[in-house]
Amino acid sequence: MSISSILLTGLTGLRASQTGLQITSQNISNANTPGYVRANVNLSPLVQLGAGGGVDVSSVKRAADRFLATASYLAN
């Protein structure tokens, strides 16, 4: 491994952490907002030529509960 590939691997981790912190700060700032649903960050490993290549943000999903959404809809 070259030094540049090692630095790029670390950079992917920093970017994934930054995305996680952004989503966490949104969750905290909107905790008391009516109708807001928290979000989760899903990470996946990057593999390059059989070796670890860092981390990738595979998706950002909202943690909505279908039962509560249906109950709220029926109540209205």
C-alpha atoms as an extended CHARMM CRD file, in Angstrom:
* protein
*
        76  EXT
         1         1  MET       CA              0.0000000000        0.0000000000        0.0000000000  PROA      1               0.0000000000
         2         2  SER       CA              1.2330000000        3.4340000000       -0.8210000000  PROA      2               0.0000000000
         3         3  ILE       CA              0.9400000000        6.3930000000        1.5030000000  PROA      3               0.0000000000
         4         4  SER       CA             -1.6500000000        8.0090000000       -0.7750000000  PROA      4               0.0000000000
         5         5  SER       CA             -3.9500000000        4.9730000000       -0.6140000000  PROA      5               0.0000000000
         6         6  ILE       CA             -3.6440000000        4.9390000000        3.1740000000  PROA      6               0.0000000000
         7         7  LEU       CA             -4.5140000000        8.6340000000        3.3380000000  PROA      7               0.0000000000
         8         8  LEU       CA             -7.4880000000        8.1300000000        1.0060000000  PROA      8               0.0000000000
         9         9  THR       CA             -8.7200000000        5.2940000000        3.2160000000  PROA      9               0.0000000000
        10        10  GLY       CA             -8.5820000000        7.6070000000        6.2120000000  PROA      10              0.0000000000
        11        11  LEU       CA            -10.3510000000       10.3180000000        4.2130000000  PROA      11              0.0000000000
        12        12  THR       CA            -13.2880000000        8.0240000000        3.4850000000  PROA      12              0.0000000000
        13        13  GLY       CA            -13.6250000000        7.3830000000        7.2170000000  PROA      13              0.0000000000
        14        14  LEU       CA            -13.5860000000       11.0980000000        7.9730000000  PROA      14              0.0000000000
        15        15  ARG       CA            -16.2410000000       11.7960000000        5.3410000000  PROA      15              0.0000000000
        16        16  ALA       CA            -18.4550000000        9.0010000000        6.6810000000  PROA      16              0.0000000000
        17        17  SER       CA            -18.0470000000       10.3580000000       10.2140000000  PROA      17              0.0000000000
        18        18  GLN       CA            -18.9070000000       13.8480000000        9.0290000000  PROA      18              0.0000000000
        19        19  THR       CA            -22.1200000000       12.5660000000        7.4340000000  PROA      19              0.0000000000
        20        20  GLY       CA            -22.9710000000       10.7130000000       10.6320000000  PROA      20              0.0000000000
        21        21  LEU       CA            -22.4480000000       13.8440000000       12.7030000000  PROA      21              0.0000000000
        22        22  GLN       CA            -24.6330000000       15.8920000000       10.3450000000  PROA      22              0.0000000000
        23        23  ILE       CA            -27.4740000000       13.3900000000       10.6200000000  PROA      23              0.0000000000
        24        24  THR       CA            -27.0780000000       13.2230000000       14.4120000000  PROA      24              0.0000000000
        25        25  SER       CA            -27.2010000000       17.0070000000       14.7080000000  PROA      25              0.0000000000
        26        26  GLN       CA            -30.3670000000       17.0880000000       12.5790000000  PROA      26              0.0000000000
        27        27  ASN       CA            -31.9270000000       14.4600000000       14.8310000000  PROA      27              0.0000000000
        28        28  ILE       CA            -31.0620000000       16.4270000000       17.9670000000  PROA      28              0.0000000000
        29        29  SER       CA            -32.1560000000       19.8100000000       16.6450000000  PROA      29              0.0000000000
        30        30  ASN       CA            -35.4930000000       18.4490000000       15.3970000000  PROA      30              0.0000000000
        31        31  ALA       CA            -36.2450000000       16.1640000000       18.3530000000  PROA      31              0.0000000000
        32        32  ASN       CA            -39.2300000000       18.2640000000       19.4790000000  PROA      32              0.0000000000
        33        33  THR       CA            -40.5230000000       19.0460000000       15.9940000000  PROA      33              0.0000000000
        34        34  PRO       CA            -43.9480000000       17.4820000000       15.4560000000  PROA      34              0.0000000000
        35        35  GLY       CA            -43.8940000000       14.9250000000       12.6600000000  PROA      35              0.0000000000
        36        36  TYR       CA            -40.1080000000       14.6800000000       12.4510000000  PROA      36              0.0000000000
        37        37  VAL       CA            -38.7400000000       11.1650000000       12.0820000000  PROA      37              0.0000000000
        38        38  ARG       CA            -35.1370000000       10.4560000000       13.0270000000  PROA      38              0.0000000000
        39        39  ALA       CA            -32.6780000000        9.3490000000       10.3770000000  PROA      39              0.0000000000
        40        40  ASN       CA            -30.0380000000        6.6200000000       10.4740000000  PROA      40              0.0000000000
        41        41  VAL       CA            -26.7960000000        6.3870000000        8.5270000000  PROA      41              0.0000000000
        42        42  ASN       CA            -25.9090000000        3.0060000000        7.0480000000  PROA      42              0.0000000000
        43        43  LEU       CA            -22.2280000000        2.4190000000        6.3830000000  PROA      43              0.0000000000
        44        44  SER       CA            -20.6360000000       -0.2330000000        4.2110000000  PROA      44              0.0000000000
        45        45  PRO       CA            -16.9970000000       -1.2240000000        3.7530000000  PROA      45              0.0000000000
        46        46  LEU       CA            -15.0710000000       -0.4320000000        0.5970000000  PROA      46              0.0000000000
        47        47  VAL       CA            -12.8830000000       -3.2240000000       -0.7160000000  PROA      47              0.0000000000
        48        48  GLN       CA            -10.2510000000       -2.5740000000       -3.3750000000  PROA      48              0.0000000000
        49        49  LEU       CA             -8.3020000000       -5.4780000000       -4.8460000000  PROA      49              0.0000000000
        50        50  GLY       CA             -9.1030000000       -7.6830000000       -1.8700000000  PROA      50              0.0000000000
        51        51  ALA       CA             -7.9380000000       -5.1810000000        0.7270000000  PROA      51              0.0000000000
        52        52  GLY       CA             -9.8580000000       -2.7480000000        2.8740000000  PROA      52              0.0000000000
        53        53  GLY       CA            -10.3310000000        0.5670000000        1.1580000000  PROA      53              0.0000000000
        54        54  GLY       CA            -12.2810000000        2.5570000000        3.6840000000  PROA      54              0.0000000000
        55        55  VAL       CA            -15.9220000000        3.2310000000        4.4380000000  PROA      55              0.0000000000
        56        56  ASP       CA            -18.8230000000        4.3280000000        2.2680000000  PROA      56              0.0000000000
        57        57  VAL       CA            -22.1360000000        5.8630000000        3.3020000000  PROA      57              0.0000000000
        58        58  SER       CA            -24.4860000000        3.4080000000        1.6300000000  PROA      58              0.0000000000
        59        59  SER       CA            -27.7190000000        5.1740000000        2.5880000000  PROA      59              0.0000000000
        60        60  VAL       CA            -29.4470000000        7.5630000000        4.9320000000  PROA      60              0.0000000000
        61        61  LYS       CA            -32.8260000000        6.1780000000        5.9460000000  PROA      61              0.0000000000
        62        62  ARG       CA            -35.6310000000        7.6150000000        7.9880000000  PROA      62              0.0000000000
        63        63  ALA       CA            -36.6530000000        5.4300000000       10.9160000000  PROA      63              0.0000000000
        64        64  ALA       CA            -40.4110000000        5.6540000000       10.3960000000  PROA      64              0.0000000000
        65        65  ASP       CA            -42.6880000000        3.2210000000       12.1800000000  PROA      65              0.0000000000
        66        66  ARG       CA            -45.4410000000        2.0110000000        9.8460000000  PROA      66              0.0000000000
        67        67  PHE       CA            -47.7660000000        1.0900000000       12.7060000000  PROA      67              0.0000000000
        68        68  LEU       CA            -47.5630000000        4.5680000000       14.2630000000  PROA      68              0.0000000000
        69        69  ALA       CA            -47.9650000000        6.2690000000       10.8840000000  PROA      69              0.0000000000
        70        70  THR       CA            -51.0640000000        4.1960000000       10.1260000000  PROA      70              0.0000000000
        71        71  ALA       CA            -52.5130000000        4.8290000000       13.5800000000  PROA      71              0.0000000000
        72        72  SER       CA            -51.9150000000        8.5580000000       13.2100000000  PROA      72              0.0000000000
        73        73  TYR       CA            -53.5210000000        8.5530000000        9.7600000000  PROA      73              0.0000000000
        74        74  LEU       CA            -56.5890000000        6.7050000000       11.0300000000  PROA      74              0.0000000000
        75        75  ALA       CA            -56.8850000000        8.9910000000       14.0390000000  PROA      75              0.0000000000
        76        76  ASN       CA            -57.0290000000       12.0540000000       11.8100000000  PROA      76              0.0000000000
